[in-house]
């Protein structure tokens, strides 16, 4: 064999690792070489009485797997929480108030921005996913440790010290978005997810968010 350590089978019986010698009765034999990472190589050999024969079998190295390029919309799933993450192909676009009806100076001047490839959560982090993080780390949110969070009373936002992600003031189930979480709470969640999943999780930048919301920087109005 041209590949060291290939396992040699003669008519299905294992004879050892190549190179091997064997004494056989006259007749036709099937020789097969096997090795992990290589396709099997086989050859039919005739053995004549009183003769000696050297058989060389070439094992072909398999072609490397094709490089698969991610496409916008491809979905990856985080194994810890089940979060779905959508691939966004990077590019350049005009960021800001391209329609002239934005929030004054906050969205002007319109300027060219480029972003690299990234993944973004398909949905908001749910109550159930945030609960998995809390149960694993015994984390307490800033609302729980401090003076609660703001709650809409029908006409304005009021600070309510009794409210947190556990009890935001309205009924929720585990499939609805987690609320009453601060930027620091989010960073703690991302750090935990990065440690558990072995990948880097973070909040999107403002440029990434706008790029994704506009279907890859298209001039779309939302």
mmCIF file with all atom_site columns, C-alpha atoms in Angstrom, residues 43-181:
data_model
loop_
_atom_site.group_PDB
_atom_site.id
_atom_site.type_symbol
_atom_site.label_atom_id
_atom_site.label_alt_id
_atom_site.label_comp_id
_atom_site.label_asym_id
_atom_site.label_entity_id
_atom_site.label_seq_id
_atom_site.pdbx_PDB_ins_code
_atom_site.Cartn_x
_atom_site.Cartn_y
_atom_site.Cartn_z
_atom_site.occupancy
_atom_site.B_iso_or_equiv
_atom_site.pdbx_formal_charge
_atom_site.auth_seq_id
_atom_site.auth_comp_id
_atom_site.auth_asym_id
_atom_site.auth_atom_id
_atom_site.pdbx_PDB_model_num
ATOM 1   C CA . UNK A 1 43  ? -7.949  -5.388  -6.407 1.00 0.00 ? 43  UNK A CA 1
ATOM 2   C CA . UNK A 1 44  ? -8.586  -8.879  -7.749 1.00 0.00 ? 44  UNK A CA 1
ATOM 3   C CA . UNK A 1 45  ? -5.418  -11.030 -7.785 1.00 0.00 ? 45  UNK A CA 1
ATOM 4   C CA . UNK A 1 46  ? -4.698  -14.454 -9.315 1.00 0.00 ? 46  UNK A CA 1
ATOM 5   C CA . UNK A 1 47  ? -2.281  -16.667 -7.352 1.00 0.00 ? 47  UNK A CA 1
ATOM 6   C CA . UNK A 1 48  ? -0.492  -19.380 -9.369 1.00 0.00 ? 48  UNK A CA 1
ATOM 7   C CA . UNK A 1 49  ? 1.031   -22.541 -7.913 1.00 0.00 ? 49  UNK A CA 1
ATOM 8   C CA . UNK A 1 50  ? 4.719   -22.301 -7.019 1.00 0.00 ? 50  UNK A CA 1
ATOM 9   C CA . UNK A 1 51  ? 4.960   -18.589 -7.726 1.00 0.00 ? 51  UNK A CA 1
ATOM 10  C CA . UNK A 1 52  ? 5.476   -15.399 -5.775 1.00 0.00 ? 52  UNK A CA 1
ATOM 11  C CA . UNK A 1 53  ? 3.705   -12.132 -6.505 1.00 0.00 ? 53  UNK A CA 1
ATOM 12  C CA . UNK A 1 54  ? 4.008   -8.600  -5.199 1.00 0.00 ? 54  UNK A CA 1
ATOM 13  C CA . UNK A 1 55  ? 0.790   -6.598  -5.256 1.00 0.00 ? 55  UNK A CA 1
ATOM 14  C CA . UNK A 1 56  ? 0.856   -2.812  -4.956 1.00 0.00 ? 56  UNK A CA 1
ATOM 15  C CA . UNK A 1 57  ? -2.464  -1.075  -4.340 1.00 0.00 ? 57  UNK A CA 1
ATOM 16  C CA . UNK A 1 58  ? -2.812  2.692   -4.399 1.00 0.00 ? 58  UNK A CA 1
ATOM 17  C CA . UNK A 1 59  ? -5.231  4.275   -1.948 1.00 0.00 ? 59  UNK A CA 1
ATOM 18  C CA . UNK A 1 60  ? -6.628  7.574   -3.187 1.00 0.00 ? 60  UNK A CA 1
ATOM 19  C CA . UNK A 1 61  ? -6.803  10.437  -0.726 1.00 0.00 ? 61  UNK A CA 1
ATOM 20  C CA . UNK A 1 62  ? -10.361 11.755  -0.716 1.00 0.00 ? 62  UNK A CA 1
ATOM 21  C CA . UNK A 1 63  ? -10.886 15.277  -1.960 1.00 0.00 ? 63  UNK A CA 1
ATOM 22  C CA . UNK A 1 64  ? -11.297 17.838  0.824  1.00 0.00 ? 64  UNK A CA 1
ATOM 23  C CA . UNK A 1 65  ? -14.910 18.717  1.560  1.00 0.00 ? 65  UNK A CA 1
ATOM 24  C CA . UNK A 1 66  ? -16.145 21.713  -0.399 1.00 0.00 ? 66  UNK A CA 1
ATOM 25  C CA . UNK A 1 67  ? -16.010 25.037  1.376  1.00 0.00 ? 67  UNK A CA 1
ATOM 26  C CA . UNK A 1 68  ? -19.573 26.001  2.184  1.00 0.00 ? 68  UNK A CA 1
ATOM 27  C CA . UNK A 1 69  ? -20.116 29.736  2.308  1.00 0.00 ? 69  UNK A CA 1
ATOM 28  C CA . UNK A 1 70  ? -22.799 30.926  4.662  1.00 0.00 ? 70  UNK A CA 1
ATOM 29  C CA . UNK A 1 71  ? -25.652 32.770  3.017  1.00 0.00 ? 71  UNK A CA 1
ATOM 30  C CA . UNK A 1 72  ? -27.820 35.472  4.499  1.00 0.00 ? 72  UNK A CA 1
ATOM 31  C CA . UNK A 1 73  ? -30.726 33.779  6.227  1.00 0.00 ? 73  UNK A CA 1
ATOM 32  C CA . UNK A 1 74  ? -28.860 30.600  7.181  1.00 0.00 ? 74  UNK A CA 1
ATOM 33  C CA . UNK A 1 75  ? -29.839 29.663  10.731 1.00 0.00 ? 75  UNK A CA 1
ATOM 34  C CA . UNK A 1 76  ? -27.587 28.346  13.495 1.00 0.00 ? 76  UNK A CA 1
ATOM 35  C CA . UNK A 1 77  ? -28.923 27.134  16.844 1.00 0.00 ? 77  UNK A CA 1
ATOM 36  C CA . UNK A 1 78  ? -27.227 27.685  20.203 1.00 0.00 ? 78  UNK A CA 1
ATOM 37  C CA . UNK A 1 79  ? -27.065 24.297  21.979 1.00 0.00 ? 79  UNK A CA 1
ATOM 38  C CA . UNK A 1 80  ? -27.476 25.721  25.488 1.00 0.00 ? 80  UNK A CA 1
ATOM 39  C CA . UNK A 1 81  ? -30.614 27.811  25.061 1.00 0.00 ? 81  UNK A CA 1
ATOM 40  C CA . UNK A 1 82  ? -31.941 26.761  21.660 1.00 0.00 ? 82  UNK A CA 1
ATOM 41  C CA . UNK A 1 83  ? -31.692 30.360  20.450 1.00 0.00 ? 83  UNK A CA 1
ATOM 42  C CA . UNK A 1 84  ? -31.886 30.677  16.665 1.00 0.00 ? 84  UNK A CA 1
ATOM 43  C CA . UNK A 1 85  ? -29.194 32.892  15.131 1.00 0.00 ? 85  UNK A CA 1
ATOM 44  C CA . UNK A 1 86  ? -29.514 34.142  11.557 1.00 0.00 ? 86  UNK A CA 1
ATOM 45  C CA . UNK A 1 87  ? -26.428 34.721  9.417  1.00 0.00 ? 87  UNK A CA 1
ATOM 46  C CA . UNK A 1 88  ? -26.136 38.229  7.965  1.00 0.00 ? 88  UNK A CA 1
ATOM 47  C CA . UNK A 1 89  ? -23.640 38.729  5.148  1.00 0.00 ? 89  UNK A CA 1
ATOM 48  C CA . UNK A 1 90  ? -21.622 41.880  5.730  1.00 0.00 ? 90  UNK A CA 1
ATOM 49  C CA . UNK A 1 91  ? -21.442 44.819  3.346  1.00 0.00 ? 91  UNK A CA 1
ATOM 50  C CA . UNK A 1 92  ? -21.555 48.589  3.035  1.00 0.00 ? 92  UNK A CA 1
ATOM 51  C CA . UNK A 1 93  ? -24.594 50.857  3.111  1.00 0.00 ? 93  UNK A CA 1
ATOM 52  C CA . UNK A 1 94  ? -25.802 54.397  3.758  1.00 0.00 ? 94  UNK A CA 1
ATOM 53  C CA . UNK A 1 95  ? -26.609 54.634  7.443  1.00 0.00 ? 95  UNK A CA 1
ATOM 54  C CA . UNK A 1 96  ? -29.006 57.205  8.827  1.00 0.00 ? 96  UNK A CA 1
ATOM 55  C CA . UNK A 1 97  ? -32.127 59.120  7.838  1.00 0.00 ? 97  UNK A CA 1
ATOM 56  C CA . UNK A 1 98  ? -32.249 58.361  4.121  1.00 0.00 ? 98  UNK A CA 1
ATOM 57  C CA . UNK A 1 99  ? -35.939 59.379  3.866  1.00 0.00 ? 99  UNK A CA 1
ATOM 58  C CA . UNK A 1 100 ? -35.668 62.754  5.593  1.00 0.00 ? 100 UNK A CA 1
ATOM 59  C CA . UNK A 1 101 ? -38.226 62.001  8.302  1.00 0.00 ? 101 UNK A CA 1
ATOM 60  C CA . UNK A 1 102 ? -35.988 60.800  11.120 1.00 0.00 ? 102 UNK A CA 1
ATOM 61  C CA . UNK A 1 103 ? -35.257 62.214  14.558 1.00 0.00 ? 103 UNK A CA 1
ATOM 62  C CA . UNK A 1 104 ? -33.496 65.430  13.534 1.00 0.00 ? 104 UNK A CA 1
ATOM 63  C CA . UNK A 1 105 ? -29.742 65.461  14.146 1.00 0.00 ? 105 UNK A CA 1
ATOM 64  C CA . UNK A 1 106 ? -29.650 61.992  15.718 1.00 0.00 ? 106 UNK A CA 1
ATOM 65  C CA . UNK A 1 107 ? -29.821 60.276  12.351 1.00 0.00 ? 107 UNK A CA 1
ATOM 66  C CA . UNK A 1 108 ? -27.889 62.768  10.233 1.00 0.00 ? 108 UNK A CA 1
ATOM 67  C CA . UNK A 1 109 ? -25.770 63.169  8.265  1.00 0.00 ? 109 UNK A CA 1
ATOM 68  C CA . UNK A 1 110 ? -26.326 60.030  6.221  1.00 0.00 ? 110 UNK A CA 1
ATOM 69  C CA . UNK A 1 111 ? -22.934 58.351  5.886  1.00 0.00 ? 111 UNK A CA 1
ATOM 70  C CA . UNK A 1 112 ? -21.419 55.238  4.380  1.00 0.00 ? 112 UNK A CA 1
ATOM 71  C CA . UNK A 1 113 ? -20.771 52.393  6.860  1.00 0.00 ? 113 UNK A CA 1
ATOM 72  C CA . UNK A 1 114 ? -19.367 48.893  6.327  1.00 0.00 ? 114 UNK A CA 1
ATOM 73  C CA . UNK A 1 115 ? -19.977 45.869  8.589  1.00 0.00 ? 115 UNK A CA 1
ATOM 74  C CA . UNK A 1 116 ? -18.457 42.396  8.593  1.00 0.00 ? 116 UNK A CA 1
ATOM 75  C CA . UNK A 1 117 ? -20.410 39.114  8.515  1.00 0.00 ? 117 UNK A CA 1
ATOM 76  C CA . UNK A 1 118 ? -22.284 38.416  11.741 1.00 0.00 ? 118 UNK A CA 1
ATOM 77  C CA . UNK A 1 119 ? -25.077 36.383  13.264 1.00 0.00 ? 119 UNK A CA 1
ATOM 78  C CA . UNK A 1 120 ? -28.092 37.986  14.933 1.00 0.00 ? 120 UNK A CA 1
ATOM 79  C CA . UNK A 1 121 ? -30.742 36.430  17.134 1.00 0.00 ? 121 UNK A CA 1
ATOM 80  C CA . UNK A 1 122 ? -33.834 35.643  15.088 1.00 0.00 ? 122 UNK A CA 1
ATOM 81  C CA . UNK A 1 123 ? -36.037 36.483  18.057 1.00 0.00 ? 123 UNK A CA 1
ATOM 82  C CA . UNK A 1 124 ? -35.683 38.363  21.321 1.00 0.00 ? 124 UNK A CA 1
ATOM 83  C CA . UNK A 1 125 ? -34.188 36.419  24.244 1.00 0.00 ? 125 UNK A CA 1
ATOM 84  C CA . UNK A 1 126 ? -37.169 34.715  25.858 1.00 0.00 ? 126 UNK A CA 1
ATOM 85  C CA . UNK A 1 127 ? -38.166 34.461  29.501 1.00 0.00 ? 127 UNK A CA 1
ATOM 86  C CA . UNK A 1 128 ? -37.357 30.739  29.403 1.00 0.00 ? 128 UNK A CA 1
ATOM 87  C CA . UNK A 1 129 ? -33.884 31.307  27.944 1.00 0.00 ? 129 UNK A CA 1
ATOM 88  C CA . UNK A 1 130 ? -33.114 34.015  30.491 1.00 0.00 ? 130 UNK A CA 1
ATOM 89  C CA . UNK A 1 131 ? -34.397 31.724  33.241 1.00 0.00 ? 131 UNK A CA 1
ATOM 90  C CA . UNK A 1 132 ? -31.923 29.017  32.145 1.00 0.00 ? 132 UNK A CA 1
ATOM 91  C CA . UNK A 1 133 ? -29.102 31.542  32.627 1.00 0.00 ? 133 UNK A CA 1
ATOM 92  C CA . UNK A 1 134 ? -30.381 32.632  36.056 1.00 0.00 ? 134 UNK A CA 1
ATOM 93  C CA . UNK A 1 135 ? -30.816 29.063  37.304 1.00 0.00 ? 135 UNK A CA 1
ATOM 94  C CA . UNK A 1 136 ? -27.312 28.119  36.157 1.00 0.00 ? 136 UNK A CA 1
ATOM 95  C CA . UNK A 1 137 ? -25.575 31.144  37.707 1.00 0.00 ? 137 UNK A CA 1
ATOM 96  C CA . UNK A 1 138 ? -27.893 32.316  40.539 1.00 0.00 ? 138 UNK A CA 1
ATOM 97  C CA . UNK A 1 139 ? -27.719 35.743  38.902 1.00 0.00 ? 139 UNK A CA 1
ATOM 98  C CA . UNK A 1 140 ? -29.876 38.588  40.228 1.00 0.00 ? 140 UNK A CA 1
ATOM 99  C CA . UNK A 1 141 ? -30.784 41.390  37.865 1.00 0.00 ? 141 UNK A CA 1
ATOM 100 C CA . UNK A 1 142 ? -30.249 45.035  38.715 1.00 0.00 ? 142 UNK A CA 1
ATOM 101 C CA . UNK A 1 143 ? -34.023 45.487  39.018 1.00 0.00 ? 143 UNK A CA 1
ATOM 102 C CA . UNK A 1 144 ? -34.143 42.717  41.642 1.00 0.00 ? 144 UNK A CA 1
ATOM 103 C CA . UNK A 1 145 ? -31.208 44.141  43.588 1.00 0.00 ? 145 UNK A CA 1
ATOM 104 C CA . UNK A 1 146 ? -32.245 47.781  43.253 1.00 0.00 ? 146 UNK A CA 1
ATOM 105 C CA . UNK A 1 147 ? -35.485 49.652  42.855 1.00 0.00 ? 147 UNK A CA 1
ATOM 106 C CA . UNK A 1 148 ? -37.269 47.692  40.154 1.00 0.00 ? 148 UNK A CA 1
ATOM 107 C CA . UNK A 1 149 ? -37.898 48.881  36.635 1.00 0.00 ? 149 UNK A CA 1
ATOM 108 C CA . UNK A 1 150 ? -40.117 51.256  34.708 1.00 0.00 ? 150 UNK A CA 1
ATOM 109 C CA . UNK A 1 151 ? -43.693 50.142  34.031 1.00 0.00 ? 151 UNK A CA 1
ATOM 110 C CA . UNK A 1 152 ? -46.185 51.779  31.667 1.00 0.00 ? 152 UNK A CA 1
ATOM 111 C CA . UNK A 1 153 ? -49.232 52.892  33.674 1.00 0.00 ? 153 UNK A CA 1
ATOM 112 C CA . UNK A 1 154 ? -51.368 53.780  30.670 1.00 0.00 ? 154 UNK A CA 1
ATOM 113 C CA . UNK A 1 155 ? -50.138 57.307  30.206 1.00 0.00 ? 155 UNK A CA 1
ATOM 114 C CA . UNK A 1 156 ? -46.484 57.377  31.276 1.00 0.00 ? 156 UNK A CA 1
ATOM 115 C CA . UNK A 1 157 ? -43.586 55.270  32.564 1.00 0.00 ? 157 UNK A CA 1
ATOM 116 C CA . UNK A 1 158 ? -43.373 54.899  36.356 1.00 0.00 ? 158 UNK A CA 1
ATOM 117 C CA . UNK A 1 159 ? -40.568 53.273  38.366 1.00 0.00 ? 159 UNK A CA 1
ATOM 118 C CA . UNK A 1 160 ? -41.952 50.343  40.356 1.00 0.00 ? 160 UNK A CA 1
ATOM 119 C CA . UNK A 1 161 ? -39.654 48.763  42.928 1.00 0.00 ? 161 UNK A CA 1
ATOM 120 C CA . UNK A 1 162 ? -41.635 45.508  42.975 1.00 0.00 ? 162 UNK A CA 1
ATOM 121 C CA . UNK A 1 163 ? -41.232 44.780  39.271 1.00 0.00 ? 163 UNK A CA 1
ATOM 122 C CA . UNK A 1 164 ? -38.533 42.679  37.594 1.00 0.00 ? 164 UNK A CA 1
ATOM 123 C CA . UNK A 1 165 ? -38.186 40.169  34.777 1.00 0.00 ? 165 UNK A CA 1
ATOM 124 C CA . UNK A 1 166 ? -39.909 37.630  37.021 1.00 0.00 ? 166 UNK A CA 1
ATOM 125 C CA . UNK A 1 167 ? -42.949 39.846  37.553 1.00 0.00 ? 167 UNK A CA 1
ATOM 126 C CA . UNK A 1 168 ? -43.066 42.737  35.060 1.00 0.00 ? 168 UNK A CA 1
ATOM 127 C CA . UNK A 1 169 ? -46.685 43.695  35.780 1.00 0.00 ? 169 UNK A CA 1
ATOM 128 C CA . UNK A 1 170 ? -48.341 41.638  33.057 1.00 0.00 ? 170 UNK A CA 1
ATOM 129 C CA . UNK A 1 171 ? -48.733 37.929  32.366 1.00 0.00 ? 171 UNK A CA 1
ATOM 130 C CA . UNK A 1 172 ? -45.932 36.177  30.484 1.00 0.00 ? 172 UNK A CA 1
ATOM 131 C CA . UNK A 1 173 ? -44.962 32.637  29.547 1.00 0.00 ? 173 UNK A CA 1
ATOM 132 C CA . UNK A 1 174 ? -41.503 31.232  28.786 1.00 0.00 ? 174 UNK A CA 1
ATOM 133 C CA . UNK A 1 175 ? -41.816 31.898  25.047 1.00 0.00 ? 175 UNK A CA 1
ATOM 134 C CA . UNK A 1 176 ? -42.260 35.662  25.389 1.00 0.00 ? 176 UNK A CA 1
ATOM 135 C CA . UNK A 1 177 ? -39.426 38.235  25.446 1.00 0.00 ? 177 UNK A CA 1
ATOM 136 C CA . UNK A 1 178 ? -37.583 38.811  28.717 1.00 0.00 ? 178 UNK A CA 1
ATOM 137 C CA . UNK A 1 179 ? -38.093 42.381  29.964 1.00 0.00 ? 179 UNK A CA 1
ATOM 138 C CA . UNK A 1 180 ? -36.864 44.536  32.858 1.00 0.00 ? 180 UNK A CA 1
ATOM 139 C CA . UNK A 1 181 ? -33.229 43.666  32.103 1.00 0.00 ? 181 UNK A CA 1
#
